[in-house]
Amino acid sequence: MFDSTCQADKPIRVGYVVKRYPRYSETFIVNEILAHEAVGLPIEIFSVRPPVDTHFQDIISQVRAPVHYLPTNLSKSSDFWQLIGDASKRHSFLASRLSKVIGHNPAVVTAAIAMADQATKTGITHFHAHFATSAADIAWLASQLTEIPFTLTAHAKDIFHEDVDHAALVQKLQAAHATITVSDFNVDFLQQNFGDAADRVERIYNGLNLNHFPFSSPRNREPVVLAVGRLVEKKGFDVLIDACSILAERNVSFRTCIIGDGPLMPDLRRHAETSMPDNQIEFLGPQRQEVVKTALRGAAVFAAPCVEGSDGNRDGLPTVLLESMAIGTPCVSTPVTGIPEAIMNDETGLLVPQRDPTKLADALQRLLRDGELRVRLAEAARQHIERNFDIHRNTAKQRRLFGSSIHDSPHAADRLVSAGVA
């Protein structure tokens, strides 16, 4: 059943490496895994940390891949040596390669050895890490221990934030079979800042399962402005509150709903109460994906006023923005990072300068009052999503990368046979 048009000439079995699984805000990873599983690609998930969220998306229950939580902080040094001893007894080649872990963070070494042990037992032929941080560190080190090739997906904070370790990222880019990133903007950023190390960076957009996001015309909608996301600086929700205050001063009929949670919740609530004393802004907290979809279908406008944070952090290409475009809710956003690759101004949505509440208010007002404009932008947005952000088409590109790496791993077929899965 595995997608014969996209695989290499040898079977593959992929270990997905993530910092924390499951995570409410990372539905793009779940969508990706489900699309791979739909065509029969065997996957195992390796998570560096356990979940901490109190809400989860419904689709997580559809994932069949087993989840392995990696040890990172063993309480006793004897436990660490026991881990190495047991793994080396099971796989003699591990002992001969332990010199490769010298100098690395002990927590990363611990996780990498445990992952190498498990991956060898079950015949993993490829590691894929999401985010170029600790998950990629562990995939890289486990790859050195096992000669299992790895790829990584670089998103946003992991490459833009002021704390990014430039030298370490260069090493990971050079060691990876390939690096995926989520926009052309990111490709250019990596190539401009990391030179030849970024030669094997490839853009593959995050995708959506479009069957789950049927289009609905926005011609007749209640005057609701919807925003969804973590309540953090880069989302620009403070700018949205200022824009809503301007709309109120203009006597525009509307209300605003903000779905999500985060550290800025108290500050944003106070800001809204001060700016909008008649409670035109509701904070709905985190919600299940089905609730978010219902809210999107009911809103006249979706606002994503993203900004570049004071620490350099910024959004890559928000998944909920793509979901809104697919579902038929016209969007207003800003030209931050890869957003203009989805929102082309006055074609598939409206773009306004970041941190400009007056321009944002102008755009929201246009869409709240002009049903014909909403329909024109929404129909074009849906077509753009279908052409460029289909999860099945985009994960097929990933599988081609995963499959091509097997030629770098001469023992891959032996692993599958040894593990009894070939």
CSV table of C-alpha atoms in Angstrom, one decimal:
chain,number,residue,atom,x,y,z
A,1,MET,CA,0.0,0.0,0.0
A,2,PHE,CA,3.0,2.3,0.4
A,3,ASP,CA,3.1,5.0,-2.2
A,4,SER,CA,5.1,3.4,-5.0
A,5,THR,CA,5.5,6.7,-7.0
A,6,CYS,CA,7.4,8.4,-4.2
A,7,GLN,CA,9.6,5.8,-2.6
A,8,ALA,CA,13.1,4.7,-3.4
A,9,ASP,CA,13.8,1.2,-4.6
A,10,LYS,CA,14.2,0.0,-1.0
A,11,PRO,CA,11.7,0.1,1.8
A,12,ILE,CA,12.1,2.8,4.4
A,13,ARG,CA,11.0,3.1,8.1
A,14,VAL,CA,11.1,6.6,9.6
A,15,GLY,CA,11.7,7.8,13.1
A,16,TYR,CA,10.1,11.2,13.7
A,17,VAL,CA,12.1,13.1,16.4
A,18,VAL,CA,10.3,16.0,18.2
A,19,LYS,CA,10.9,18.0,21.3
A,20,ARG,CA,7.5,17.3,22.8
A,21,TYR,CA,4.7,15.1,21.7
A,22,PRO,CA,1.8,15.6,21.4
A,23,ARG,CA,1.7,19.4,21.4
A,24,TYR,CA,-1.5,21.4,20.9
A,25,SER,CA,0.0,24.1,18.6
A,26,GLU,CA,1.9,21.6,16.4
A,27,THR,CA,-0.9,20.2,14.3
A,28,PHE,CA,1.3,20.5,11.2
A,29,ILE,CA,3.4,17.6,12.5
A,30,VAL,CA,0.4,15.4,13.2
A,31,ASN,CA,-1.0,16.2,9.7
A,32,GLU,CA,2.3,15.2,8.2
A,33,ILE,CA,2.5,11.9,10.1
A,34,LEU,CA,-1.1,11.0,9.2
A,35,ALA,CA,-0.5,11.7,5.5
A,36,HIS,CA,2.6,9.4,5.6
A,37,GLU,CA,0.6,6.7,7.4
A,38,ALA,CA,-2.2,7.0,4.9
A,39,VAL,CA,0.1,5.7,2.2
A,40,GLY,CA,1.6,3.0,4.4
A,41,LEU,CA,4.9,4.5,5.5
A,42,PRO,CA,5.9,2.9,8.8
A,43,ILE,CA,6.7,5.6,11.5
A,44,GLU,CA,7.8,5.7,15.1
A,45,ILE,CA,7.8,8.9,17.1
A,46,PHE,CA,10.7,9.8,19.4
A,47,SER,CA,9.8,12.6,21.8
A,48,VAL,CA,12.4,14.4,24.0
A,49,ARG,CA,9.8,15.5,26.5
A,50,PRO,CA,6.4,14.4,27.7
A,51,PRO,CA,3.3,16.5,26.9
A,52,VAL,CA,2.3,19.4,29.2
A,53,ASP,CA,-0.7,20.8,27.4
A,54,THR,CA,-4.2,20.4,28.9
A,55,HIS,CA,-5.9,20.3,25.5
A,56,PHE,CA,-5.1,18.2,22.5
A,57,GLN,CA,-6.4,18.2,18.9
A,58,ASP,CA,-8.8,15.4,18.0
A,59,ILE,CA,-6.7,14.2,15.1
A,60,ILE,CA,-3.9,13.0,17.4
A,61,SER,CA,-6.1,9.9,18.2
A,62,GLN,CA,-5.8,8.9,14.5
A,63,VAL,CA,-2.0,8.5,14.7
A,64,ARG,CA,-0.9,4.9,14.8
A,65,ALA,CA,2.8,5.3,15.3
A,66,PRO,CA,4.2,4.2,18.6
A,67,VAL,CA,5.7,7.0,20.8
A,68,HIS,CA,9.0,6.6,22.6
A,69,TYR,CA,9.8,9.1,25.3
A,70,LEU,CA,13.6,9.5,25.4
A,71,PRO,CA,15.5,9.7,28.7
A,72,THR,CA,17.4,13.0,29.0
A,73,ASN,CA,18.1,13.4,32.7
A,74,LEU,CA,19.0,10.1,34.4
A,75,SER,CA,19.2,10.6,38.2
A,76,LYS,CA,22.2,8.5,38.7
A,77,SER,CA,25.5,8.2,36.8
A,78,SER,CA,25.1,4.4,37.1
A,79,ASP,CA,21.9,4.6,35.1
A,80,PHE,CA,23.8,6.3,32.3
A,81,TRP,CA,26.5,3.6,32.2
A,82,GLN,CA,23.8,1.0,32.4
A,83,LEU,CA,22.1,2.5,29.3
A,84,ILE,CA,25.4,2.5,27.4
A,85,GLY,CA,26.2,-1.1,28.5
A,86,ASP,CA,22.8,-2.5,27.6
A,87,ALA,CA,22.7,-0.8,24.2
A,88,SER,CA,26.3,-1.9,23.4
A,89,LYS,CA,25.5,-5.6,24.3
A,90,ARG,CA,22.5,-5.5,21.9
A,91,HIS,CA,24.4,-3.7,19.1
A,92,SER,CA,28.1,-4.2,19.2
A,93,PHE,CA,28.8,-1.4,16.6
A,94,LEU,CA,27.5,1.2,19.1
A,95,ALA,CA,30.5,0.6,21.4
A,96,SER,CA,32.9,1.3,18.6
A,97,ARG,CA,31.3,4.6,17.9
A,98,LEU,CA,30.9,6.0,21.3
A,99,SER,CA,33.9,8.3,20.8
A,100,LYS,CA,31.6,10.4,18.5
A,101,VAL,CA,29.5,11.6,21.6
A,102,ILE,CA,32.5,13.1,23.4
A,103,GLY,CA,32.0,16.7,24.2
A,104,HIS,CA,28.2,16.7,23.5
A,105,ASN,CA,25.6,17.7,26.0
A,106,PRO,CA,25.0,14.7,28.4
A,107,ALA,CA,21.3,15.0,28.0
A,108,VAL,CA,21.5,14.9,24.3
A,109,VAL,CA,24.0,11.9,24.5
A,110,THR,CA,21.6,10.0,26.8
A,111,ALA,CA,18.6,10.5,24.5
A,112,ALA,CA,20.7,9.8,21.3
A,113,ILE,CA,21.9,6.5,22.7
A,114,ALA,CA,18.4,5.4,23.8
A,115,MET,CA,17.1,6.4,20.3
A,116,ALA,CA,19.9,4.6,18.5
A,117,ASP,CA,19.2,1.5,20.6
A,118,GLN,CA,15.4,1.5,19.9
A,119,ALA,CA,15.8,2.5,16.2
A,120,THR,CA,18.2,-0.4,15.6
A,121,LYS,CA,15.9,-2.9,17.3
A,122,THR,CA,12.9,-1.9,15.1
A,123,GLY,CA,14.7,-1.3,11.8
A,124,ILE,CA,14.5,2.5,11.4
A,125,THR,CA,16.2,3.5,8.2
A,126,HIS,CA,15.8,7.3,8.5
A,127,PHE,CA,15.4,9.9,11.2
A,128,HIS,CA,13.5,13.1,10.6
A,129,ALA,CA,13.6,15.9,13.2
A,130,HIS,CA,11.2,18.8,13.5
A,131,PHE,CA,12.9,22.1,14.5
A,132,ALA,CA,16.6,22.6,14.3
A,133,THR,CA,17.0,22.5,18.1
A,134,SER,CA,17.3,19.7,20.5
A,135,ALA,CA,15.4,17.2,18.3
A,136,ALA,CA,17.8,17.8,15.5
A,137,ASP,CA,20.8,17.5,17.9
A,138,ILE,CA,19.6,14.1,19.0
A,139,ALA,CA,18.8,12.9,15.4
A,140,TRP,CA,22.3,14.1,14.4
A,141,LEU,CA,24.1,12.3,17.2
A,142,ALA,CA,22.0,9.1,16.8
A,143,SER,CA,22.8,9.2,13.1
A,144,GLN,CA,26.5,9.3,13.9
A,145,LEU,CA,26.1,6.3,16.2
A,146,THR,CA,24.0,4.2,13.8
A,147,GLU,CA,24.9,5.6,10.3
A,148,ILE,CA,21.1,6.0,9.9
A,149,PRO,CA,20.8,9.2,7.8
A,150,PHE,CA,18.7,12.1,9.0
A,151,THR,CA,16.8,15.1,7.7
A,152,LEU,CA,15.3,18.0,9.6
A,153,THR,CA,12.6,20.6,9.1
A,154,ALA,CA,13.6,24.2,10.1
A,155,HIS,CA,10.6,26.4,11.0
A,156,ALA,CA,11.0,29.8,12.5
A,157,LYS,CA,12.2,30.3,16.1
A,158,ASP,CA,14.8,27.7,15.5
A,159,ILE,CA,16.5,29.8,12.9
A,160,PHE,CA,15.4,33.4,13.5
A,161,HIS,CA,15.7,33.8,17.3
A,162,GLU,CA,18.6,35.8,18.7
A,163,ASP,CA,19.7,32.7,20.8
A,164,VAL,CA,20.3,30.5,17.8
A,165,ASP,CA,23.8,28.9,18.0
A,166,HIS,CA,25.1,29.8,14.5
A,167,ALA,CA,28.0,27.3,14.6
A,168,ALA,CA,25.9,24.4,15.8
A,169,LEU,CA,23.3,25.1,13.2
A,170,VAL,CA,25.9,25.1,10.4
A,171,GLN,CA,27.1,21.7,11.6
A,172,LYS,CA,23.6,20.3,11.6
A,173,LEU,CA,22.8,21.7,8.1
A,174,GLN,CA,26.1,20.1,6.8
A,175,ALA,CA,25.5,16.7,8.5
A,176,ALA,CA,21.8,16.3,7.4
A,177,HIS,CA,21.0,14.5,4.2
A,178,ALA,CA,18.7,17.4,3.5
A,179,THR,CA,17.0,20.2,5.3
A,180,ILE,CA,13.4,21.1,4.7
A,181,THR,CA,12.0,24.5,5.5
A,182,VAL,CA,8.5,25.9,5.2
A,183,SER,CA,8.9,28.9,2.9
A,184,ASP,CA,11.0,30.4,0.2
A,185,PHE,CA,11.7,33.3,2.6
A,186,ASN,CA,13.3,30.8,5.0
A,187,VAL,CA,15.4,29.2,2.1
A,188,ASP,CA,16.7,32.6,1.3
A,189,PHE,CA,17.4,33.5,4.9
A,190,LEU,CA,19.3,30.2,5.5
A,191,GLN,CA,21.4,30.6,2.3
A,192,GLN,CA,22.2,34.2,3.0
A,193,ASN,CA,23.2,33.6,6.7
A,194,PHE,CA,24.7,30.1,6.5
A,195,GLY,CA,26.3,30.0,3.0
A,196,ASP,CA,27.4,26.7,1.6
A,197,ALA,CA,26.0,24.8,4.6
A,198,ALA,CA,22.5,25.6,3.4
A,199,ASP,CA,23.1,24.2,-0.1
A,200,ARG,CA,20.8,21.2,0.6
A,201,VAL,CA,17.9,23.3,1.9
A,202,GLU,CA,14.6,22.6,0.2
A,203,ARG,CA,11.3,24.4,0.6
A,204,ILE,CA,8.3,22.2,1.2
A,205,TYR,CA,5.2,24.0,2.5
A,206,ASN,CA,3.3,22.6,5.5
A,207,GLY,CA,0.1,21.2,4.1
A,208,LEU,CA,-3.5,20.6,4.9
A,209,ASN,CA,-5.8,17.6,4.4
A,210,LEU,CA,-8.2,19.6,2.3
A,211,ASN,CA,-11.0,17.0,2.8
A,212,HIS,CA,-11.1,18.3,6.4
A,213,PHE,CA,-11.5,21.9,5.3
A,214,PRO,CA,-14.4,22.2,2.9
A,215,PHE,CA,-14.9,25.6,1.4
A,216,SER,CA,-17.8,27.8,2.5
A,217,SER,CA,-18.6,31.1,0.9
A,218,PRO,CA,-18.0,34.1,3.2
A,219,ARG,CA,-20.7,36.3,1.4
A,220,ASN,CA,-23.1,36.3,4.3
A,221,ARG,CA,-21.2,36.2,7.7
A,222,GLU,CA,-21.7,37.8,11.0
A,223,PRO,CA,-19.3,40.8,11.5
A,224,VAL,CA,-16.9,38.8,13.5
A,225,VAL,CA,-13.1,39.2,13.4
A,226,LEU,CA,-11.3,36.0,14.5
A,227,ALA,CA,-7.7,35.5,15.6
A,228,VAL,CA,-6.1,32.2,16.6
A,229,GLY,CA,-2.7,31.5,18.1
A,230,ARG,CA,-0.5,31.5,21.1
A,231,LEU,CA,-0.6,34.7,23.0
A,232,VAL,CA,3.0,35.7,22.4
A,233,GLU,CA,4.6,38.8,21.0
A,234,LYS,CA,5.1,37.5,17.5
A,235,LYS,CA,1.4,37.1,16.9
A,236,GLY,CA,0.8,40.8,17.2
A,237,PHE,CA,-2.5,40.6,19.1
A,238,ASP,CA,-1.7,43.8,20.9
A,239,VAL,CA,-1.8,45.5,17.5
A,240,LEU,CA,-5.1,43.8,16.7
A,241,ILE,CA,-6.6,45.2,20.0
A,242,ASP,CA,-5.5,48.7,18.9
A,243,ALA,CA,-7.0,48.2,15.5
A,244,CYS,CA,-10.3,47.1,17.1
A,245,SER,CA,-10.3,50.2,19.2
A,246,ILE,CA,-10.0,52.3,16.0
A,247,LEU,CA,-12.9,50.4,14.4
A,248,ALA,CA,-15.0,51.1,17.5
A,249,GLU,CA,-14.2,54.8,17.3
A,250,ARG,CA,-15.4,54.7,13.6
A,251,ASN,CA,-18.7,53.1,14.8
A,252,VAL,CA,-18.0,49.9,12.7
A,253,SER,CA,-20.3,47.1,13.8
A,254,PHE,CA,-18.2,44.1,14.8
A,255,ARG,CA,-16.9,41.9,17.6
A,256,THR,CA,-13.6,40.1,17.9
A,257,CYS,CA,-12.8,36.6,19.2
A,258,ILE,CA,-9.3,35.5,20.1
A,259,ILE,CA,-8.7,31.7,20.5
A,260,GLY,CA,-5.5,30.6,22.2
A,261,ASP,CA,-3.5,30.8,25.4
A,262,GLY,CA,0.0,32.0,26.3
A,263,PRO,CA,2.0,34.1,28.7
A,264,LEU,CA,0.6,37.5,27.4
A,265,MET,CA,-3.0,36.6,28.3
A,266,PRO,CA,-3.1,38.9,31.4
A,267,ASP,CA,-1.5,41.8,29.6
A,268,LEU,CA,-3.7,41.4,26.5
A,269,ARG,CA,-6.9,41.2,28.6
A,270,ARG,CA,-6.0,44.4,30.5
A,271,HIS,CA,-5.2,46.1,27.2
A,272,ALA,CA,-8.5,45.1,25.7
A,273,GLU,CA,-10.5,46.1,28.8
A,274,THR,CA,-8.8,49.5,28.8
A,275,SER,CA,-9.1,50.1,25.1
A,276,MET,CA,-12.6,48.5,24.6
A,277,PRO,CA,-14.7,48.9,27.7
A,278,ASP,CA,-17.8,47.5,26.0
A,279,ASN,CA,-16.3,44.0,25.8
A,280,GLN,CA,-16.2,43.8,22.0
A,281,ILE,CA,-13.2,41.5,22.4
A,282,GLU,CA,-13.6,37.9,23.8
A,283,PHE,CA,-10.7,35.7,24.9
A,284,LEU,CA,-11.9,32.1,24.4
A,285,GLY,CA,-8.7,30.3,25.5
A,286,PRO,CA,-7.4,27.2,23.8
A,287,GLN,CA,-10.0,25.2,21.8
A,288,ARG,CA,-10.3,21.9,20.0
A,289,GLN,CA,-9.7,22.0,16.3
A,290,GLU,CA,-13.3,21.3,15.5
A,291,VAL,CA,-14.3,24.4,17.6
A,292,VAL,CA,-11.7,26.4,15.7
A,293,LYS,CA,-13.1,25.3,12.4
A,294,THR,CA,-16.6,26.2,13.4
A,295,ALA,CA,-15.3,29.6,14.5
A,296,LEU,CA,-13.5,30.1,11.2
A,297,ARG,CA,-16.6,29.2,9.2
A,298,GLY,CA,-18.6,31.8,11.1
A,299,ALA,CA,-16.2,34.7,11.0
A,300,ALA,CA,-16.2,37.4,8.3
A,301,VAL,CA,-12.5,38.0,8.6
A,302,PHE,CA,-9.5,36.2,10.0
A,303,ALA,CA,-6.7,38.4,11.4
A,304,ALA,CA,-3.1,37.3,11.7
A,305,PRO,CA,-1.2,40.6,12.5
A,306,CYS,CA,2.1,38.8,12.9
A,307,VAL,CA,5.2,40.9,13.9
A,308,GLU,CA,8.9,40.3,14.2
A,309,GLY,CA,9.5,40.0,17.9
A,310,SER,CA,12.1,42.1,19.9
A,311,ASP,CA,14.2,38.9,20.2
A,312,GLY,CA,14.1,38.2,16.5
A,313,ASN,CA,11.5,35.5,16.8
A,314,ARG,CA,8.7,35.5,14.2
A,315,ASP,CA,6.2,33.2,12.7
A,316,GLY,CA,7.1,31.0,9.7
A,317,LEU,CA,3.8,30.5,8.0
A,318,PRO,CA,1.0,30.0,10.5
A,319,THR,CA,-1.0,26.8,9.9
A,320,VAL,CA,-4.3,28.4,11.0
A,321,LEU,CA,-3.8,31.1,8.3
A,322,LEU,CA,-3.7,28.3,5.7
A,323,GLU,CA,-6.8,26.7,7.3
A,324,SER,CA,-8.7,29.9,7.1
A,325,MET,CA,-7.8,30.3,3.5
A,326,ALA,CA,-8.9,26.8,2.7
A,327,ILE,CA,-12.2,27.1,4.6
A,328,GLY,CA,-13.2,30.3,2.8
A,329,THR,CA,-12.6,33.0,5.5
A,330,PRO,CA,-10.7,36.0,4.0
A,331,CYS,CA,-7.5,36.9,5.8
A,332,VAL,CA,-5.7,40.0,6.8
A,333,SER,CA,-2.0,39.6,7.7
A,334,THR,CA,1.4,41.2,7.4
A,335,PRO,CA,4.4,40.6,5.1
A,336,VAL,CA,6.4,38.8,7.8
A,337,THR,CA,8.6,35.9,6.7
A,338,GLY,CA,6.8,33.5,4.3
A,339,ILE,CA,3.3,34.9,4.8
A,340,PRO,CA,3.3,36.8,1.4
A,341,GLU,CA,3.8,33.4,-0.3
A,342,ALA,CA,0.2,32.5,0.9
A,343,ILE,CA,-1.4,36.0,1.2
A,344,MET,CA,-0.8,37.9,-2.0
A,345,ASN,CA,-2.2,41.4,-1.4
A,346,ASP,CA,-5.6,42.0,-2.9
A,347,GLU,CA,-5.5,38.6,-4.6
A,348,THR,CA,-5.7,35.9,-1.9
A,349,GLY,CA,-6.1,38.2,1.1
A,350,LEU,CA,-5.0,41.6,2.4
A,351,LEU,CA,-1.6,42.5,3.6
A,352,VAL,CA,-0.8,45.5,5.9
A,353,PRO,CA,2.5,46.6,7.4
A,354,GLN,CA,3.4,45.0,10.7
A,355,ARG,CA,2.7,47.1,13.9
A,356,ASP,CA,0.4,49.4,12.0
A,357,PRO,CA,-3.1,49.4,13.8
A,358,THR,CA,-4.6,52.0,11.5
A,359,LYS,CA,-3.8,50.1,8.3
A,360,LEU,CA,-5.0,46.9,10.0
A,361,ALA,CA,-8.2,48.6,11.0
A,362,ASP,CA,-8.7,49.9,7.4
A,363,ALA,CA,-8.3,46.3,6.0
A,364,LEU,CA,-10.6,44.8,8.6
A,365,GLN,CA,-13.2,47.4,7.9
A,366,ARG,CA,-13.1,46.8,4.1
A,367,LEU,CA,-13.7,43.1,4.6
A,368,LEU,CA,-16.3,43.5,7.3
A,369,ARG,CA,-18.4,45.7,5.0
A,370,ASP,CA,-17.8,44.3,1.5
A,371,GLY,CA,-19.2,40.9,0.9
A,372,GLU,CA,-18.2,40.8,-2.8
A,373,LEU,CA,-14.5,41.5,-1.8
A,374,ARG,CA,-14.7,38.7,0.8
A,375,VAL,CA,-15.9,36.2,-1.9
A,376,ARG,CA,-13.3,37.2,-4.5
A,377,LEU,CA,-10.4,36.9,-2.1
A,378,ALA,CA,-11.7,33.7,-0.5
A,379,GLU,CA,-12.2,31.9,-3.8
A,380,ALA,CA,-8.7,32.8,-5.0
A,381,ALA,CA,-7.2,31.8,-1.6
A,382,ARG,CA,-8.8,28.4,-1.8
A,383,GLN,CA,-7.4,27.8,-5.3
A,384,HIS,CA,-4.0,28.9,-4.1
A,385,ILE,CA,-4.1,26.5,-1.1
A,386,GLU,CA,-5.2,23.6,-3.4
A,387,ARG,CA,-2.3,24.2,-5.7
A,388,ASN,CA,0.4,24.7,-3.2
A,389,PHE,CA,-0.5,23.4,0.3
A,390,ASP,CA,-2.1,20.0,-0.2
A,391,ILE,CA,-0.7,17.7,2.5
A,392,HIS,CA,-0.6,14.6,0.3
A,393,ARG,CA,1.3,16.3,-2.5
A,394,ASN,CA,3.8,17.9,-0.1
A,395,THR,CA,4.4,14.8,2.0
A,396,ALA,CA,5.1,12.9,-1.2
A,397,LYS,CA,8.0,15.3,-1.7
A,398,GLN,CA,9.2,14.5,1.8
A,399,ARG,CA,9.1,10.8,1.1
A,400,ARG,CA,11.2,11.2,-1.9
A,401,LEU,CA,13.8,12.9,0.3
A,402,PHE,CA,13.6,10.2,2.9
A,403,GLY,CA,13.8,7.5,0.2
A,404,SER,CA,16.8,9.1,-1.5
A,405,SER,CA,18.8,9.0,1.8
A,406,ILE,CA,18.7,5.3,2.0
A,407,HIS,CA,21.5,5.2,-0.6
A,408,ASP,CA,23.6,6.9,2.0
A,409,SER,CA,22.9,4.0,4.4
A,410,PRO,CA,24.4,0.8,3.1
A,411,HIS,CA,23.1,-1.2,6.1
A,412,ALA,CA,19.5,0.0,5.9
A,413,ALA,CA,18.1,-3.1,4.3
A,414,ASP,CA,20.0,-5.3,6.8
A,415,ARG,CA,18.4,-3.4,9.6
A,416,LEU,CA,14.9,-4.1,8.3
A,417,VAL,CA,15.7,-7.8,7.9
A,418,SER,CA,17.3,-8.0,11.3
A,419,ALA,CA,14.3,-6.3,12.8
A,420,GLY,CA,11.9,-8.6,11.0
A,421,VAL,CA,10.1,-5.9,9.2
A,422,ALA,CA,11.4,-6.3,5.7
